[in-house]
Coordinates of C-alpha atoms and ligand atoms in Angstrom, one line a residue:
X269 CA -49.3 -93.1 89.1
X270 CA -52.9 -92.5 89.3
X271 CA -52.5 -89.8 91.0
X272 CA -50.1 -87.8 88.6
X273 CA -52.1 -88.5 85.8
X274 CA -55.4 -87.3 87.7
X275 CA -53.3 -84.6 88.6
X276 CA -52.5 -83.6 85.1
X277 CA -56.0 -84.2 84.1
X278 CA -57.0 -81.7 86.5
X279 CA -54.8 -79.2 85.1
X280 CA -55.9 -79.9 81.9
X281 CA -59.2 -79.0 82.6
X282 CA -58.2 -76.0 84.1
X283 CA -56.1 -74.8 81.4
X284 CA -58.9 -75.6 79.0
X285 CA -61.5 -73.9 81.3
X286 CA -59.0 -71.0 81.1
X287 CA -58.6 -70.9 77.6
X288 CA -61.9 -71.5 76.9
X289 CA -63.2 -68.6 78.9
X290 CA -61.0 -66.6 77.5
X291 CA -61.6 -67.6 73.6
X292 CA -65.4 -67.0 74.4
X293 CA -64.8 -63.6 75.5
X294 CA -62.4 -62.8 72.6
X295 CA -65.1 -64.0 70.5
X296 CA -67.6 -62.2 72.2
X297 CA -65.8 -58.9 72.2
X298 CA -65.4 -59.5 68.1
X299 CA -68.7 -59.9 67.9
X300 CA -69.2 -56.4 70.2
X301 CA -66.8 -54.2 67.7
X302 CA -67.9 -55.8 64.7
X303 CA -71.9 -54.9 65.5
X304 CA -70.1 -51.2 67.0
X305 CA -68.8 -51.0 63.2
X306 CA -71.7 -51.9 61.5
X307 CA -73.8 -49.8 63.8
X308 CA -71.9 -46.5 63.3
X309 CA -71.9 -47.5 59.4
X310 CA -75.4 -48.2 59.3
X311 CA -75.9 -44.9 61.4
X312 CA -74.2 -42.8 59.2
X313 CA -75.9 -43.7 56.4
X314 CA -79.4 -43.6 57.7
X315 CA -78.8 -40.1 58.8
X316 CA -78.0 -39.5 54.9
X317 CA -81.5 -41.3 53.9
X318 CA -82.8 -39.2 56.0
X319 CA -81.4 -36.1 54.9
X320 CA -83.3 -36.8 51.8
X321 CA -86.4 -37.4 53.3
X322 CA -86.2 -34.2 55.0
X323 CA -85.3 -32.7 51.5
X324 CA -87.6 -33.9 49.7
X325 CA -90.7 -33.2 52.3
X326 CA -89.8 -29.4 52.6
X327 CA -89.6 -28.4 49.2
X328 CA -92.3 -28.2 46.6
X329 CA -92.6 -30.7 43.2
X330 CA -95.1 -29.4 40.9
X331 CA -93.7 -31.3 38.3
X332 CA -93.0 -34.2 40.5
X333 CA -89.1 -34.7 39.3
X334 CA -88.1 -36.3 42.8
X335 CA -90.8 -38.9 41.9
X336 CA -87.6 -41.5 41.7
X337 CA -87.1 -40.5 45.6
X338 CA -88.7 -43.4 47.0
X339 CA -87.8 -44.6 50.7
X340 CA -87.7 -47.9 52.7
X341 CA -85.6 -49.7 50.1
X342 CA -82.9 -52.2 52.3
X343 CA -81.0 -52.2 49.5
X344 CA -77.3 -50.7 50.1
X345 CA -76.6 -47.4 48.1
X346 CA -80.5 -47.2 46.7
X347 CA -80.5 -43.6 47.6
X348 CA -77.6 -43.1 44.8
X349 CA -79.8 -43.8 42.0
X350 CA -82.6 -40.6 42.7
X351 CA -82.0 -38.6 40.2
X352 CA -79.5 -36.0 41.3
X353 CA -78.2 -37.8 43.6
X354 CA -74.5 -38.8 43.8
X355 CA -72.8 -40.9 46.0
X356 CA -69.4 -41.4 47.6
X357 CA -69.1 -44.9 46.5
X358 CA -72.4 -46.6 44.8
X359 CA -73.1 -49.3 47.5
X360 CA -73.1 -46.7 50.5
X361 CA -75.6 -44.3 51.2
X362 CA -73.4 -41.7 51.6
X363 CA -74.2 -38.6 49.9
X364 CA -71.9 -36.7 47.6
X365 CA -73.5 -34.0 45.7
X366 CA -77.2 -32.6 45.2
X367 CA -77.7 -31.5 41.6
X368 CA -81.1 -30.3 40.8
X369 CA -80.8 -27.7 38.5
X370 CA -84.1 -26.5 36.8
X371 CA -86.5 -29.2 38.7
X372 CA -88.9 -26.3 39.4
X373 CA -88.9 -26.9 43.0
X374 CA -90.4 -23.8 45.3
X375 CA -90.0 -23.5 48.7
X376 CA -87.1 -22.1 51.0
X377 CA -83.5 -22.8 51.6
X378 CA -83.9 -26.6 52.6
X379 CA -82.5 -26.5 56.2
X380 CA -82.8 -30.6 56.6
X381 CA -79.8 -30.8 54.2
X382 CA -77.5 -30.6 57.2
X383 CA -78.0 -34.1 57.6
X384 CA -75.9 -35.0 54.4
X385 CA -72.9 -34.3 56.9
X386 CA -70.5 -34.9 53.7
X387 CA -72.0 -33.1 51.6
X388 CA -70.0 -31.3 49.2
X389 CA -71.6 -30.2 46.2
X390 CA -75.3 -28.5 46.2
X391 CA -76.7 -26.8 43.2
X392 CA -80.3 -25.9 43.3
X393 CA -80.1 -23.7 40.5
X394 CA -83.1 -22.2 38.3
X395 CA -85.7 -23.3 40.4
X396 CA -88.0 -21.2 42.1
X397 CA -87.0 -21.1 45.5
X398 CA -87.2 -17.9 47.5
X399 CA -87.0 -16.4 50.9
X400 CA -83.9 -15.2 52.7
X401 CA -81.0 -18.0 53.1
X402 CA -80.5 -19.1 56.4
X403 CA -77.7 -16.9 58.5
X404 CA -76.5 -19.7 60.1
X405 CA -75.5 -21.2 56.2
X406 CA -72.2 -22.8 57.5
X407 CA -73.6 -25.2 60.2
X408 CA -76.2 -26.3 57.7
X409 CA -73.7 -27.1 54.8
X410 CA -70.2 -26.8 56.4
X411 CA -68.1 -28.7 53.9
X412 CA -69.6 -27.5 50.4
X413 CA -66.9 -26.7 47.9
X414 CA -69.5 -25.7 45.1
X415 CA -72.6 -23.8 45.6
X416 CA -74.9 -23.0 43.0
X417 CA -78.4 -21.2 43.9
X418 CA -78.2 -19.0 40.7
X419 CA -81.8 -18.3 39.0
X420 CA -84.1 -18.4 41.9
X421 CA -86.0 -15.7 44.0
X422 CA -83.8 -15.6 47.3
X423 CA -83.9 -12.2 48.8
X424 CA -82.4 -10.5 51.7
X425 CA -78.7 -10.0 52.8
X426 CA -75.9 -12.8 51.8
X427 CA -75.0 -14.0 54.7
X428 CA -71.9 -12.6 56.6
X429 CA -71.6 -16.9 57.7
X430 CA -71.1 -18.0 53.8
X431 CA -67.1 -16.7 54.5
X432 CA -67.1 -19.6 57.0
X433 CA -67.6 -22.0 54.5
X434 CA -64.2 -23.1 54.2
X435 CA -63.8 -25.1 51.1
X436 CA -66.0 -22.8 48.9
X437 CA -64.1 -22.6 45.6
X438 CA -67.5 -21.7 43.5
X439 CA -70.2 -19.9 44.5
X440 CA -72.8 -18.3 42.3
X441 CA -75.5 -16.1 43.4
X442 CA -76.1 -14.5 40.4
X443 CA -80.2 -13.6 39.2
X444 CA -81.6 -13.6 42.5
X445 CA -83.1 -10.9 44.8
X446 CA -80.1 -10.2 47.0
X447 CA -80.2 -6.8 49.0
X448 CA -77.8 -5.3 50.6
X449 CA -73.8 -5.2 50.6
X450 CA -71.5 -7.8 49.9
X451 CA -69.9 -8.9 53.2
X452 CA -66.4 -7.8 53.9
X453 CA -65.7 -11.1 54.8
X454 CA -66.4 -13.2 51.9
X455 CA -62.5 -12.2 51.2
X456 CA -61.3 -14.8 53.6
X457 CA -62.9 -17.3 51.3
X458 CA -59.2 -18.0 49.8
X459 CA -59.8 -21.1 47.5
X460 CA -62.5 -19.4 46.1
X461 CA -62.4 -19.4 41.8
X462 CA -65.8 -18.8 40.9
X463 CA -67.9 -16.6 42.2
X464 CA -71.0 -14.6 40.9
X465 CA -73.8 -11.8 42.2
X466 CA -75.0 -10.8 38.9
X467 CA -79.0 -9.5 38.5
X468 CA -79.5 -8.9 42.0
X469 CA -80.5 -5.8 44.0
X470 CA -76.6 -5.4 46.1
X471 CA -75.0 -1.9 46.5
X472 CA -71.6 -1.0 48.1
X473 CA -68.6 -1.2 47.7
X474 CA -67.0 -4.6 46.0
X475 CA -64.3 -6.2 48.5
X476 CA -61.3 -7.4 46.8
X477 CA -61.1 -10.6 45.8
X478 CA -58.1 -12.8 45.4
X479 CA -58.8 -14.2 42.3
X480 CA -58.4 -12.7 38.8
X481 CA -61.0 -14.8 37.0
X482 CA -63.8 -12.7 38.9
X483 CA -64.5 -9.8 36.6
X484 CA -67.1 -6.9 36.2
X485 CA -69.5 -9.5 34.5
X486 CA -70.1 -11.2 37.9
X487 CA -71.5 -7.9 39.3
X488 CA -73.0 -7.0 36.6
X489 CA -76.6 -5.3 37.1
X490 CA -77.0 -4.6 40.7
X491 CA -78.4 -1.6 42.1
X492 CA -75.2 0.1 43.4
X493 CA -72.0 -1.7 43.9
X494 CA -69.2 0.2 42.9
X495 CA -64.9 -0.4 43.4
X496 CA -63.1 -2.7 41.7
X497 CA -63.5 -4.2 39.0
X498 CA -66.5 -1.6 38.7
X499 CA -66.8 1.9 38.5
X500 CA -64.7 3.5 41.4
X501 CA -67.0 4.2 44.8
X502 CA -68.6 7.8 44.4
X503 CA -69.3 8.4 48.3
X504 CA -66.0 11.0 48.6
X505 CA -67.0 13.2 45.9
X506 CA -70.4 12.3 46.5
X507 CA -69.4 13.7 50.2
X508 CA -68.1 17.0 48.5
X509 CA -71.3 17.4 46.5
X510 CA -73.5 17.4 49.9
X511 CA -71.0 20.0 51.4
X512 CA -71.2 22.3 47.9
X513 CA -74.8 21.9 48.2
X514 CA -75.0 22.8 51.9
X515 CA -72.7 25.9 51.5
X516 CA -74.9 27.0 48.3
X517 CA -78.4 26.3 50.5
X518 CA -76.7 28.3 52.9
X519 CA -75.2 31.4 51.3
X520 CA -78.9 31.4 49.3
X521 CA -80.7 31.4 52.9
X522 CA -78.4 34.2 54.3
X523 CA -78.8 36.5 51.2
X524 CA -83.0 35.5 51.8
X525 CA -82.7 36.6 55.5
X526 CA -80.3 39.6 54.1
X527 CA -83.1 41.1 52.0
X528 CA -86.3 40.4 53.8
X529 CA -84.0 42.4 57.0
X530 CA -83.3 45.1 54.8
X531 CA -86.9 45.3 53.6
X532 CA -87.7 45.4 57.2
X533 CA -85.3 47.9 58.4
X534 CA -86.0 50.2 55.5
X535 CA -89.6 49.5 56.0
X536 CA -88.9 50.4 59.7
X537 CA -87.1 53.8 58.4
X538 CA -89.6 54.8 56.1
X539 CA -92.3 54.5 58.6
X540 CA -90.7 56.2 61.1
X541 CA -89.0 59.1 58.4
X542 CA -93.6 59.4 57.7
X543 CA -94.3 59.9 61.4
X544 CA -92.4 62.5 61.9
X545 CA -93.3 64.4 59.2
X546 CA -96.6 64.2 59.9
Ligands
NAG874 C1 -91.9 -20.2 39.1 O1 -93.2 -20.0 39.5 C2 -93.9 -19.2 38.6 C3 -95.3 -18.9 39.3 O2 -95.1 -18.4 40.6 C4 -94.1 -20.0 37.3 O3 -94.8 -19.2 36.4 C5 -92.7 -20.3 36.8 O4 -92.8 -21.1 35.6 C6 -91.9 -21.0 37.8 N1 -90.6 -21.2 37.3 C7 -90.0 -22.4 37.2 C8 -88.6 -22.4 36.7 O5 -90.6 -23.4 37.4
NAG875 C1 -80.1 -22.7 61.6 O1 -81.0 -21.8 61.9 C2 -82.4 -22.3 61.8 C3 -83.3 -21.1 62.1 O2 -83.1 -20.1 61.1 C4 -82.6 -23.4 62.8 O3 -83.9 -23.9 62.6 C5 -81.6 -24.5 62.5 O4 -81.7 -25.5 63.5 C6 -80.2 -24.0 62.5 N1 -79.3 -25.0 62.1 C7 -78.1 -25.2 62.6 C8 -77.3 -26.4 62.0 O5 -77.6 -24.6 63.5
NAG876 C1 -66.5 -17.8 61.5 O1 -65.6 -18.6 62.2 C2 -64.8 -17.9 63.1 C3 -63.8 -18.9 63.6 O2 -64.3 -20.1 63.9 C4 -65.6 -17.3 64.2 O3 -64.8 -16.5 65.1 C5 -66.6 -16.3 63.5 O4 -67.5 -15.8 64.5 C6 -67.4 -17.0 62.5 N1 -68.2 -16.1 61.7 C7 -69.5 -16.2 61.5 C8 -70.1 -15.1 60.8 O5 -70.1 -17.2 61.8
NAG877 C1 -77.4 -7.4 32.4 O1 -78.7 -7.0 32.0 C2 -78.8 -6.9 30.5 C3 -80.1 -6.4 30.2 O2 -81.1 -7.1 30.9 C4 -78.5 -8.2 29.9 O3 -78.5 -8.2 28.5 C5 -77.1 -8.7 30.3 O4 -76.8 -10.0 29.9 C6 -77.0 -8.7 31.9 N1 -75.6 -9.0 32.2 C7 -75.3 -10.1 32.9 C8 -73.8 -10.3 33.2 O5 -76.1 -11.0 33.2

């Protein structure tokens, strides 16, 4: 009798060890993914904090707007209440959009804005930024459905790497310094709505968009585009005109060389028509 019941004890205590063990580890592995979870969550949005860090240290203030900027807070979602800020949900620092339209902010294209990985809205618009944008434009803001850097002093080419920003459906570009032609391949852009490259220095030909609500306005005052919805490209006739002109230079220079060989032969003639006479 004893010895069942020791027996039985002893399989208890087995079973228990057994279960035990393994509710520890269960509990341990919980504890594992939960910290995993929170880690990558926490990770995520530190990389956003950090994004505005890096914003706000490589552009110029004068007028100190991003003075509501300020970093360290624990506090869940503080970075959605800087002023232009806005978040994906209030209590995450997760950042939506960047509107800071007017700010006077100098400097160039913020490159440390790639760390706002879901970033989809960005309008720097009338402030004074300048220097070329970045030709590598779709690693930095990949996801961007709106892009507004109208009324600063960017200059140099529009990048051919804006048409590999997918989602673009508005993009305005207008009263800047641009140079250049308008890449070929901004057509692929197919969600795009708005789009503007008004005030700017572009020339060449316009390529054709898929949407009707671009008009002539939004190429208004360049140097030289031309097509669609502009005046028509002048290079064919202005092709002809070159060939006219060469022909004309050319006839011109033949009758020169005509006369002066004529002068010289009859020159020749009356020289010779002198020497034997005398
Ligand atoms: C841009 O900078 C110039 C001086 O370089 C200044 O006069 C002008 O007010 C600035 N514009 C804005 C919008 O801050
Ligand atoms: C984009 O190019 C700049 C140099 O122009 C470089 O510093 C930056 O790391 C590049 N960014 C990405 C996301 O490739
Ligand atoms: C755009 O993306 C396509 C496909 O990923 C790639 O082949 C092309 O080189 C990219 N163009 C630019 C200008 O980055
Ligand atoms: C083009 O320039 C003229 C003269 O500066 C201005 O009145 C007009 O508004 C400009 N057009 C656009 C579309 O900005």
């Amino acid at each position: 009798m004893w010895f069942e019941s020791l027996h039985q004890s002893h399989h208890f205590i087995r079973y228990m060890m057994v279960v035990g063990s393994r509710l520890v580890f269960a509990i341990f592995l919980g504890n594992c993914l939960c910290l995993l979870l929170l880690r990558t969550l926490i990770d995520a949005n530190q990389a956003d904090v950090d994004c505005l860090r890096t914003f706000k240290s490589q552009v110029e203030d004068p007028n100190s707007y991003l003075s509501s900027w300020v970093f360290g807070n624990e506090a869940y979602g503080y970075i959605c209440k800087f002023s232009g800020v806005t978040c994906w949900h209030d209590d995450e620092n997760r950042v939506l959009s960047i509107k800071l339209s007017g700010y006077g902010l100098r400097g160039v294209f913020p490159l440390g804005i790639k760390q706002c990985s879901d970033l989809v809205g960005l309008d720097i618009s009338r402030n004074n930024f300048s220097g070329p944008l970045p030709s590598n434009l779709t690693d930095v803001i990949p996801l961007v459905t709106t892009l507004d850097l109208s009324f600063n002093s960017f200059t140099g080419g529009i990048p051919v790497n804006i048409a590999n920003i997918t989602f673009l459906n508005s993009l305005m570009l207008q009263n800047n310094q641009f140079t250049g032609q308008l890449p070929p391949e901004l057509v692929k852009l197919g969600r795009l709505k708005t789009f503007s490259v008004a005030n700017n220095r572009l020339s060449g030909p316009i390529p054709t968009f898929k949407s009707t609500s671009i008009n002539s306005e939004n190429f208004a005052n360049n140097t030289g585009l031309c097509g669609k919805p502009l005046d028509e490209c002048k290079t064919a006739s202005r092709g002809k005109v070159v060939i006219i002109a060469a022909l004309g230079g050319f006839t011109v220079a033949a009758f020169v060389v005509g006369i002066i060989l004529g002068l010289f032969c009859s020159s020749i003639s009356v020289e010779r028509l002198l020497f034997k006479r005398s």
